[in-house]
mmCIF file of C-alpha atoms in Angstrom:
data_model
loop_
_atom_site.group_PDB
_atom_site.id
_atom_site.type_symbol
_atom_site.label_atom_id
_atom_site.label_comp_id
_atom_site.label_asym_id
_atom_site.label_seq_id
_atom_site.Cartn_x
_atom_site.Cartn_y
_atom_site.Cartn_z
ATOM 1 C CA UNK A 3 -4.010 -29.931 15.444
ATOM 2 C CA UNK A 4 -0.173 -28.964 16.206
ATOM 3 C CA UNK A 5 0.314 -25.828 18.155
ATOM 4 C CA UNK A 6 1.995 -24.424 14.779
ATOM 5 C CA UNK A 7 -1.341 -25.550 12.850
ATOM 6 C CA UNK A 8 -2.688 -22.727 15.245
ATOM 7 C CA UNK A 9 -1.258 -19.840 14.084
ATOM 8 C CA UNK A 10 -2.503 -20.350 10.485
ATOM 9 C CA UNK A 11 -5.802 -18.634 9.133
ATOM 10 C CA UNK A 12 -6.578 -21.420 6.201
ATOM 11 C CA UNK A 13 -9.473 -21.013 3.829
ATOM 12 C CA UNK A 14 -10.898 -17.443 5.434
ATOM 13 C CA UNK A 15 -11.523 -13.904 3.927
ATOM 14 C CA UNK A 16 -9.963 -10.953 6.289
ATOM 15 C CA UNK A 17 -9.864 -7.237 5.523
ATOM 16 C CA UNK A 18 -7.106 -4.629 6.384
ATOM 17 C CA UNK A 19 -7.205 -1.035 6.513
ATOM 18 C CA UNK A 20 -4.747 1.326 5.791
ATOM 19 C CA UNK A 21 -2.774 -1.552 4.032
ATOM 20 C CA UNK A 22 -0.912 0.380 1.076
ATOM 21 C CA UNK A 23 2.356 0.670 3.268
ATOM 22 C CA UNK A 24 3.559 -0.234 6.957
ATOM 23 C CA UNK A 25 1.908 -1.942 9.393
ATOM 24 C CA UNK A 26 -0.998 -2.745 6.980
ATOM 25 C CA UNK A 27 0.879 -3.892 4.390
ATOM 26 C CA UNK A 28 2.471 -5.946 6.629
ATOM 27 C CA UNK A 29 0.009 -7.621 7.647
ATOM 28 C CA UNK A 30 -2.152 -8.105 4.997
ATOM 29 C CA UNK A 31 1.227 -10.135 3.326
ATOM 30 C CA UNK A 32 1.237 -12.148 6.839
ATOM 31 C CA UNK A 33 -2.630 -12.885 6.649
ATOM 32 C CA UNK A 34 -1.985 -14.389 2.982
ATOM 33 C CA UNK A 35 1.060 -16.357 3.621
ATOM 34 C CA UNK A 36 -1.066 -18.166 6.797
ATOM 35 C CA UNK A 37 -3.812 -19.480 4.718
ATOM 36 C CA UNK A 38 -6.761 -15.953 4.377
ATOM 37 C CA UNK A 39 -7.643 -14.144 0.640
ATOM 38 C CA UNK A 40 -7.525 -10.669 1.883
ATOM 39 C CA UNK A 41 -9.551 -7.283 1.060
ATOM 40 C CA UNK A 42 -6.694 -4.484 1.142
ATOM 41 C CA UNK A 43 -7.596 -0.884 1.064
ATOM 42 C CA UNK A 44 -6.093 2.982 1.234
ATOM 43 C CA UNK A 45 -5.831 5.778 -0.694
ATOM 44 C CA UNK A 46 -2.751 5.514 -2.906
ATOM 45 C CA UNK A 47 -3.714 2.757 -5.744
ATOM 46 C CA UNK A 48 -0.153 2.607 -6.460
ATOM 47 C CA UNK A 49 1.019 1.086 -3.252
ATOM 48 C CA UNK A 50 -1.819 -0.835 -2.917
ATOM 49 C CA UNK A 51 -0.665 -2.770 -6.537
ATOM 50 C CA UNK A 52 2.593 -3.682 -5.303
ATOM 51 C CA UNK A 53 0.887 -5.107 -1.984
ATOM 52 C CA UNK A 54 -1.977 -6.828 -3.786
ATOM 53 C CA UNK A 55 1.183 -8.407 -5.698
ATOM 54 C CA UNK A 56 2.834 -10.076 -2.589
ATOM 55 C CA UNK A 57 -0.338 -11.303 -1.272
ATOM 56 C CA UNK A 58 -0.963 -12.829 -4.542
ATOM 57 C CA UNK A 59 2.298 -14.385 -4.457
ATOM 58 C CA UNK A 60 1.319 -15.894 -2.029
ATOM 59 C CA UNK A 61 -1.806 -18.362 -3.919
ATOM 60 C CA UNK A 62 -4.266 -16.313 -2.179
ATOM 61 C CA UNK A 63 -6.493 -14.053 -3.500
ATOM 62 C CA UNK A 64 -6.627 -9.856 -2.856
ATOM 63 C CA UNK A 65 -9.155 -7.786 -3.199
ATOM 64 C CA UNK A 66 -8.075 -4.033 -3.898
ATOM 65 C CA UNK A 67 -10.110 -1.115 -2.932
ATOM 66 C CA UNK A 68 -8.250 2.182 -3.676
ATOM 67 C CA UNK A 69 -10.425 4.706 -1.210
ATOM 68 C CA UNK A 70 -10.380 7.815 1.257
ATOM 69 C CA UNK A 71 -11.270 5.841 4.314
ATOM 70 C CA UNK A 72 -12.049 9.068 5.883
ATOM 71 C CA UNK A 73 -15.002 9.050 4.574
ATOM 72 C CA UNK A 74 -17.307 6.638 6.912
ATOM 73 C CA UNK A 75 -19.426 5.598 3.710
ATOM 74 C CA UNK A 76 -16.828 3.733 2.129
ATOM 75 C CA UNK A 77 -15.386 2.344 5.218
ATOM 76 C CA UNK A 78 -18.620 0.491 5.770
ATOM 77 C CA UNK A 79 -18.909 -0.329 2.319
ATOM 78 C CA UNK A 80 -15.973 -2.943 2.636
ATOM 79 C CA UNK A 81 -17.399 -5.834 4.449
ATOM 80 C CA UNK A 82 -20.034 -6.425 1.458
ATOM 81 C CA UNK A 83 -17.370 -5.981 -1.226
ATOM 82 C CA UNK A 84 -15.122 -8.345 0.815
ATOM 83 C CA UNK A 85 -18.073 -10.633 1.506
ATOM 84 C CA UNK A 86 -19.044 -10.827 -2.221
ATOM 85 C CA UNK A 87 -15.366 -10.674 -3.201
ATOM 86 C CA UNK A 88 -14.735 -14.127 -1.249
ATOM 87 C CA UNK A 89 -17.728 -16.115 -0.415
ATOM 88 C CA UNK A 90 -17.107 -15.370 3.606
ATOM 89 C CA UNK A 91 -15.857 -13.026 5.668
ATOM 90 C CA UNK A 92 -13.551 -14.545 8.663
ATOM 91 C CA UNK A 93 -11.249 -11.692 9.995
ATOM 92 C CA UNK A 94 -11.406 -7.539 10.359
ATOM 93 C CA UNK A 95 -8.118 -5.328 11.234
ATOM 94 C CA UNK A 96 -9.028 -1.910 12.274
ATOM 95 C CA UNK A 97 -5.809 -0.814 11.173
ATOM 96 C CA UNK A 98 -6.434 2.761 9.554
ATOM 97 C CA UNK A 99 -5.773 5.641 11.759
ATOM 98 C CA UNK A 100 -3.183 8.640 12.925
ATOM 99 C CA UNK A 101 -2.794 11.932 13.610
ATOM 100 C CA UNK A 102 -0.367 14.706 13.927
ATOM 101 C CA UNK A 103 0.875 16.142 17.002
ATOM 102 C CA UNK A 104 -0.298 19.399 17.425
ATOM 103 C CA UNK A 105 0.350 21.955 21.120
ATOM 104 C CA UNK A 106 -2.544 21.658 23.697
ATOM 105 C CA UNK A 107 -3.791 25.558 22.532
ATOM 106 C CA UNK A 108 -3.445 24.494 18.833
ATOM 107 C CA UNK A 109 -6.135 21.819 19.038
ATOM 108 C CA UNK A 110 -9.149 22.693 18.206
ATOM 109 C CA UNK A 111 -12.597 20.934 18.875
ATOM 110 C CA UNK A 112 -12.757 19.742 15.083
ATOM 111 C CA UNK A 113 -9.357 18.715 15.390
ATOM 112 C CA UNK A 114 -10.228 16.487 18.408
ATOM 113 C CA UNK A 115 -13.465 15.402 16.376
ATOM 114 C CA UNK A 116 -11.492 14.377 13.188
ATOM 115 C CA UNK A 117 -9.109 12.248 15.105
ATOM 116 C CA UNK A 118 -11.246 10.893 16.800
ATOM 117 C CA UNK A 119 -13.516 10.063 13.687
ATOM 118 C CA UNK A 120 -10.425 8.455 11.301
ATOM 119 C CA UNK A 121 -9.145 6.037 14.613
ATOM 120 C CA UNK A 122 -12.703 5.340 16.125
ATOM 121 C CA UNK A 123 -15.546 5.571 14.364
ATOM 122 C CA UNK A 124 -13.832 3.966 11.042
ATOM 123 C CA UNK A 125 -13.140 0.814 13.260
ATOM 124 C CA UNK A 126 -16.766 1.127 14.265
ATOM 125 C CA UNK A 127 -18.355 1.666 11.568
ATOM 126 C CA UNK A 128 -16.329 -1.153 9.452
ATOM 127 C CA UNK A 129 -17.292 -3.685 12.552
ATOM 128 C CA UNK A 130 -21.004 -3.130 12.258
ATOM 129 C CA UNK A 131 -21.167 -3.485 9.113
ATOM 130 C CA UNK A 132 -19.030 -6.703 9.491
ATOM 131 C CA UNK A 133 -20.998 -8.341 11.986
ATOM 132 C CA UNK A 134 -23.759 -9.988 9.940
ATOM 133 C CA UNK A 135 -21.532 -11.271 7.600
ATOM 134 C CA UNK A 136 -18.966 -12.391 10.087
ATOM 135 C CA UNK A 137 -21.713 -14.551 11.453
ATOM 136 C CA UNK A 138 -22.630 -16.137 8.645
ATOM 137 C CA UNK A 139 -22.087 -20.534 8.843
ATOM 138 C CA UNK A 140 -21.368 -21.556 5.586
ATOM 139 C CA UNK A 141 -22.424 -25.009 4.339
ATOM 140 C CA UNK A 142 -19.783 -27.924 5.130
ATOM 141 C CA UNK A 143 -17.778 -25.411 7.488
ATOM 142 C CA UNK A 144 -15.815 -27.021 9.951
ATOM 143 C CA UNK A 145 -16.710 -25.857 13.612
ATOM 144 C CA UNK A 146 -13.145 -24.746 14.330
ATOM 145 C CA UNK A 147 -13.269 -22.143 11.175
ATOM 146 C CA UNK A 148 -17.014 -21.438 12.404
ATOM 147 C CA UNK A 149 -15.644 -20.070 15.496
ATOM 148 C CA UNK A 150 -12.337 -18.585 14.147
ATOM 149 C CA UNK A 151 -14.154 -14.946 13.815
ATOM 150 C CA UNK A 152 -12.113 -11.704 14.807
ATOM 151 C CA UNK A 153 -11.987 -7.878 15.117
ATOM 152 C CA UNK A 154 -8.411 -6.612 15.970
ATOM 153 C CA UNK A 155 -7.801 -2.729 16.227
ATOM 154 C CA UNK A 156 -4.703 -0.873 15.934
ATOM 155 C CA UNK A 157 -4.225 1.129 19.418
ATOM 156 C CA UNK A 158 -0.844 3.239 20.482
ATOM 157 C CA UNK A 159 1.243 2.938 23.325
ATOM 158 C CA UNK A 160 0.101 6.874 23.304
ATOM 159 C CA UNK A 161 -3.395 5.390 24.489
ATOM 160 C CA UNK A 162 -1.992 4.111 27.654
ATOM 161 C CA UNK A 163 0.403 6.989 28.493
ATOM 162 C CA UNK A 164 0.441 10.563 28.293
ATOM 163 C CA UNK A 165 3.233 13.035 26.579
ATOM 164 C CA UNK A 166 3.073 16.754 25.460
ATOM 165 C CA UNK A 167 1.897 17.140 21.645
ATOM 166 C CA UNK A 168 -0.549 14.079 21.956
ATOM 167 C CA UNK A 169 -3.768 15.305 23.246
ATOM 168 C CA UNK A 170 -5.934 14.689 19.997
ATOM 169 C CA UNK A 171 -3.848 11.403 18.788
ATOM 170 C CA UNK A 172 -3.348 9.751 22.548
ATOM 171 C CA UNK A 173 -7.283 10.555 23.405
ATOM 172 C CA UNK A 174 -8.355 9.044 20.018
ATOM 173 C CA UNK A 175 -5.762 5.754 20.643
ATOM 174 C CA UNK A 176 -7.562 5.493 24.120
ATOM 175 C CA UNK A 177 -10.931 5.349 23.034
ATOM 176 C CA UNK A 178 -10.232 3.343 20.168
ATOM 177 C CA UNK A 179 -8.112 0.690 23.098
ATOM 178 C CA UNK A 180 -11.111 0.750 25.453
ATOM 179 C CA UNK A 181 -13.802 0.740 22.638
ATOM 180 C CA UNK A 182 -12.276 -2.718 21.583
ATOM 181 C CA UNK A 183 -13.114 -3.944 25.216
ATOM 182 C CA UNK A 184 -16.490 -2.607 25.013
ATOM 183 C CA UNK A 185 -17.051 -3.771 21.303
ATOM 184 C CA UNK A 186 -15.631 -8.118 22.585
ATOM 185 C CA UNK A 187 -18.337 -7.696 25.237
ATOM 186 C CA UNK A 188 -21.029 -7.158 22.511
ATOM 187 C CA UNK A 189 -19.867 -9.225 20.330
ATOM 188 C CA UNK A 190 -19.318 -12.214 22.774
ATOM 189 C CA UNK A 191 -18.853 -15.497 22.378
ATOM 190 C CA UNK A 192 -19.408 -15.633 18.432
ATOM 191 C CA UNK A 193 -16.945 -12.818 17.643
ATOM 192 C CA UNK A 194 -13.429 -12.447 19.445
ATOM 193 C CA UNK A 195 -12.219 -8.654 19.762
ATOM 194 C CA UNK A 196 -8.935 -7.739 20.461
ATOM 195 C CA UNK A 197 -6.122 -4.618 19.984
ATOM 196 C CA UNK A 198 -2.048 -3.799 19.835
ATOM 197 C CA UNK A 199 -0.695 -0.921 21.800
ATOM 198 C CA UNK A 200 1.852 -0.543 18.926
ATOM 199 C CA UNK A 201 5.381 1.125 19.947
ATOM 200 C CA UNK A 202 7.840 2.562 17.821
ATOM 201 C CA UNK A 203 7.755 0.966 14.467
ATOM 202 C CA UNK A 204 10.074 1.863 11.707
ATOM 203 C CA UNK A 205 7.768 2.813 9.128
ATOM 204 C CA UNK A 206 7.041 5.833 7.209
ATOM 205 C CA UNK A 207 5.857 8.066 10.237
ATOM 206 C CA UNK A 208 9.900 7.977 11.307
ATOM 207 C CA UNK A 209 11.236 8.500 8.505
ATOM 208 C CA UNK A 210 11.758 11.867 9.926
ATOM 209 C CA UNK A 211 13.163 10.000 13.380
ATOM 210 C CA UNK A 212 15.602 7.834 11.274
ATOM 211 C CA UNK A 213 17.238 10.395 9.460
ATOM 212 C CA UNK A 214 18.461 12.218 13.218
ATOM 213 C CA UNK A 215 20.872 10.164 14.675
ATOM 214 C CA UNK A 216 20.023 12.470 17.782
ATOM 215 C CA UNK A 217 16.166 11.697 17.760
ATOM 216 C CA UNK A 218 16.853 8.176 17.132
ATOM 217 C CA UNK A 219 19.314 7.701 19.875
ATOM 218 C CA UNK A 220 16.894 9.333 22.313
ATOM 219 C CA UNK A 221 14.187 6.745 21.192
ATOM 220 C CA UNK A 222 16.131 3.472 21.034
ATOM 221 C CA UNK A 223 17.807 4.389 24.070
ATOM 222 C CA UNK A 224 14.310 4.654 26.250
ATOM 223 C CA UNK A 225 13.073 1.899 24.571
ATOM 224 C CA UNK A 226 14.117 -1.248 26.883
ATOM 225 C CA UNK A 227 14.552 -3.643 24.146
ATOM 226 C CA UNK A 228 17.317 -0.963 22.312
ATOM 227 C CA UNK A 229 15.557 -0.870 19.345
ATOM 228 C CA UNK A 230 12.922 0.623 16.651
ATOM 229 C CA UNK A 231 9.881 -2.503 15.957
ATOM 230 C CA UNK A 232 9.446 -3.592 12.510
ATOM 231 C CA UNK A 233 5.731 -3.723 11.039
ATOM 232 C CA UNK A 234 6.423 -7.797 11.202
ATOM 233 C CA UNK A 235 6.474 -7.328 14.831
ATOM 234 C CA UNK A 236 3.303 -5.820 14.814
ATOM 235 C CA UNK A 237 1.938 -8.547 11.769
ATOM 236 C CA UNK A 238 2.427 -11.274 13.946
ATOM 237 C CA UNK A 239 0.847 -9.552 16.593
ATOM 238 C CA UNK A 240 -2.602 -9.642 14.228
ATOM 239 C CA UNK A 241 -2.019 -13.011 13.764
ATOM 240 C CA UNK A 242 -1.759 -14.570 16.446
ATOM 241 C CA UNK A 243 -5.268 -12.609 18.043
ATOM 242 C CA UNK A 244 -6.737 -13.931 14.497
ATOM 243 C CA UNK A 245 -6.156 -17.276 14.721
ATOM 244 C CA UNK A 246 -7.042 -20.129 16.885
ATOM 245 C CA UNK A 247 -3.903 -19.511 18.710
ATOM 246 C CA UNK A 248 -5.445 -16.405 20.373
ATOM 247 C CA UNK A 249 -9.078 -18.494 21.036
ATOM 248 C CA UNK A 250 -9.059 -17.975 24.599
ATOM 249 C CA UNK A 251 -8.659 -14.090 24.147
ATOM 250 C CA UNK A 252 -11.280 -11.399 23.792
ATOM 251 C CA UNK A 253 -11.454 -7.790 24.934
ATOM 252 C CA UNK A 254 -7.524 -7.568 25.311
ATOM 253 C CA UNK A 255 -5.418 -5.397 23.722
ATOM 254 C CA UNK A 256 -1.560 -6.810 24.176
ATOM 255 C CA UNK A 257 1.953 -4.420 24.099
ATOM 256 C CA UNK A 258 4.156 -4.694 20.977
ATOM 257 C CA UNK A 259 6.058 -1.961 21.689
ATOM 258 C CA UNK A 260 9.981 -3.047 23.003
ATOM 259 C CA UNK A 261 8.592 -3.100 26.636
ATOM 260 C CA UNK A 262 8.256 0.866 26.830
ATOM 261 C CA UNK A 263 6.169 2.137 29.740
ATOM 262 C CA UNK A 264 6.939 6.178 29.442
ATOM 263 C CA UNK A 265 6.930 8.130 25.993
ATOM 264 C CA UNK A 266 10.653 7.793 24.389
ATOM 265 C CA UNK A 267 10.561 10.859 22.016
ATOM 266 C CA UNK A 268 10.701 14.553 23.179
ATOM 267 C CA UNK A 269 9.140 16.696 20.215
ATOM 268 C CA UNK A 270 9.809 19.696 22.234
ATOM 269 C CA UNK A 271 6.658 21.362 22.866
ATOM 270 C CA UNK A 272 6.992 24.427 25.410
ATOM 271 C CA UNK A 273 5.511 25.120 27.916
ATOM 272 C CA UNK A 274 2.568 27.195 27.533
ATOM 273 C CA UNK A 275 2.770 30.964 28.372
ATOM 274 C CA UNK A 276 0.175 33.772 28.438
#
C-alpha cells in the first residue's frame, strides 16, 4: 500500500452529522470521493438534497435522514439505519453541535444543560449506539478494513481557551474534546477515537464576520496563518483520523485552526456591573 492508498476510505459506510451545510457537508463530499457510501443527516431536507447529490456524484451511495438531531432518540437511531442502509458501518463524525454566545449572567442552568446536550451527549449517544455495529467482521473482509473503525468529534478551539461570551459553548466544546479521550480509552484497540479543535472557518456562522471588514480584519489579523479556514480544511482533517493514515492515533484531538492560541474575535461583552 502507497502512503496515498492511505488516505482513502474504500468500500466502508460512515455517518455525518450536521451535514446539510459547512463543515458537514464538507466532509461527507470528502468521505465519498475517498472510497465510503455515507449516511448524511440535519434538519433542512433541502440542503441535505443538494449534498446527497455531490456525494452521489461521486459513485457512492448516500443515505439521507432529514431530522432534529436535538432530539437524542433520533440521533441514536442512525447507526441502525446506516447499518441496514449499507451492509456495514466503518466510520462515525460527531459533527453536530453549536451554540450562541450569550453574557456570563444571561446563562442559565438549562442553557448550560442544552449545550451541553446538542455537542455531548448527541456524540455519545450516536457512539453507543454505533459500537456494536462498528464491530461487526463481515465475511471475506480484509484485516486492514477490519481494523479501519473510527469515531471523530467536532471540538472548538473555544474548548482549549477561554473568551468572554463563551461560557455555555467553550464548556460544552471542552467536554465534548476530553470526552473523546475518555470515549478511545473505552473503545481501545478495536475502535480509534479522535477530535478537531476547529478555528475560524468560513461558513455560515460568519456570515455575519464576513460582511464587517472591521470584524474580519480583527480575526484574520490574530489568526497567525492571515486567514479564515475553509470547511475542506477541516474535511481533510476527518479524513485523515478516518483512514489508515491516522492508524497509530487514538484519543487525540489535533488543531485546524491557522495556528491560533488566544481567541481572535472581540464580541464586546462588558464587564459585569451590579
Amino acid at each position: 500500500m502507497s502512503i496515498l492508498d492511505r488516505f482513502g476510505v474504500p468500500g466502508t459506510a460512515a455517518i455525518v452529522t450536521g451535514a446539510g451545510r459547512g463543515l458537514g457537508a464538507a466532509t461527507a463530499v470528502a468521505l465519498a470521493e475517498a472510497g465510503s457510501d455515507v449516511l448524511i443527516s440535519a434538519r433542512t431536507p433541502e440542503q441535505l438534497d443538494e449534498v446527497a447529490a455531490q456525494v452521489r456524484a461521486t459513485g457512492r451511495r448516500c443515505e439521507v435522514v432529514a431530522a432534529d438531531l436535538s432530539d437524542l432518540d433520533a440521533v441514536a437511531g442512525l447507526a441502525q439505519t446506516a447499518y441496514d442502509a449499507f451492509g456495514r458501518l466503518d466510520i462515525v463524525v460527531n459533527n453536530v453541535g453549536g451554540t450562541g454566545p450569550r453574557g456570563f449572567l444571561d446563562t442559565s442552568p438549562g442553557y448550560l444543560e442544552r449545550a451541553f446536550s446538542f455537542n455531548v451527549s448527541t456524540a455519545h449517544v450516536l457512539t453507543k449506539a454505533a459500537v456494536p455495529l462498528l464491530l461487526k467482521t463481515l465475511d471475506g473482509e480484509d484485516e486492514a478494513t477490519a481494523a479501519q473503525k473510527s469515531v471523530v468529534t467536532v471540538s472548538s478551539t473555544m474548548g482549549r481557551s477561554a473568551d468572554r461570551g463563551f461560557v455555555a459553548y467553550g464548556t460544552a466544546k471542552a467536554a465534548l474534546a476530553h470526552w473523546t479521550k475518555m470515549a478511545a480509552q473505552d473503545l481501545s484497540p478495536r475502535i480509534r477515537v479522535n477530535g478537531i479543535y476547529v478555528g475560524s472557518i468560513m461558513t455560515s456562522a460568519l456570515e455575519m464576520v464576513a460582511g464587517d471588514p472591521n470584524l474580519m480584519g480583527q480575526l484574520e489579523g490574530k489568526t497567525p496563518l492571515g486567514r479564515v479556514g475553509e470547511p475542506a480544511d477541516i474535511a481533510a482533517g476527518v479524513l485523515y483520523l478516518s483512514s489508515q493514515a491516522g492508524q497509530y492515533l487514538t484519543g487525540k484531538l489535533i488543531e485546524i485552526d491557522g495556528g491560533i492560541q488566544q481567541p481572535t474575535l472581540d464580541l464586546g461583552f462588558p464587564d459585569v456591573s451590579a
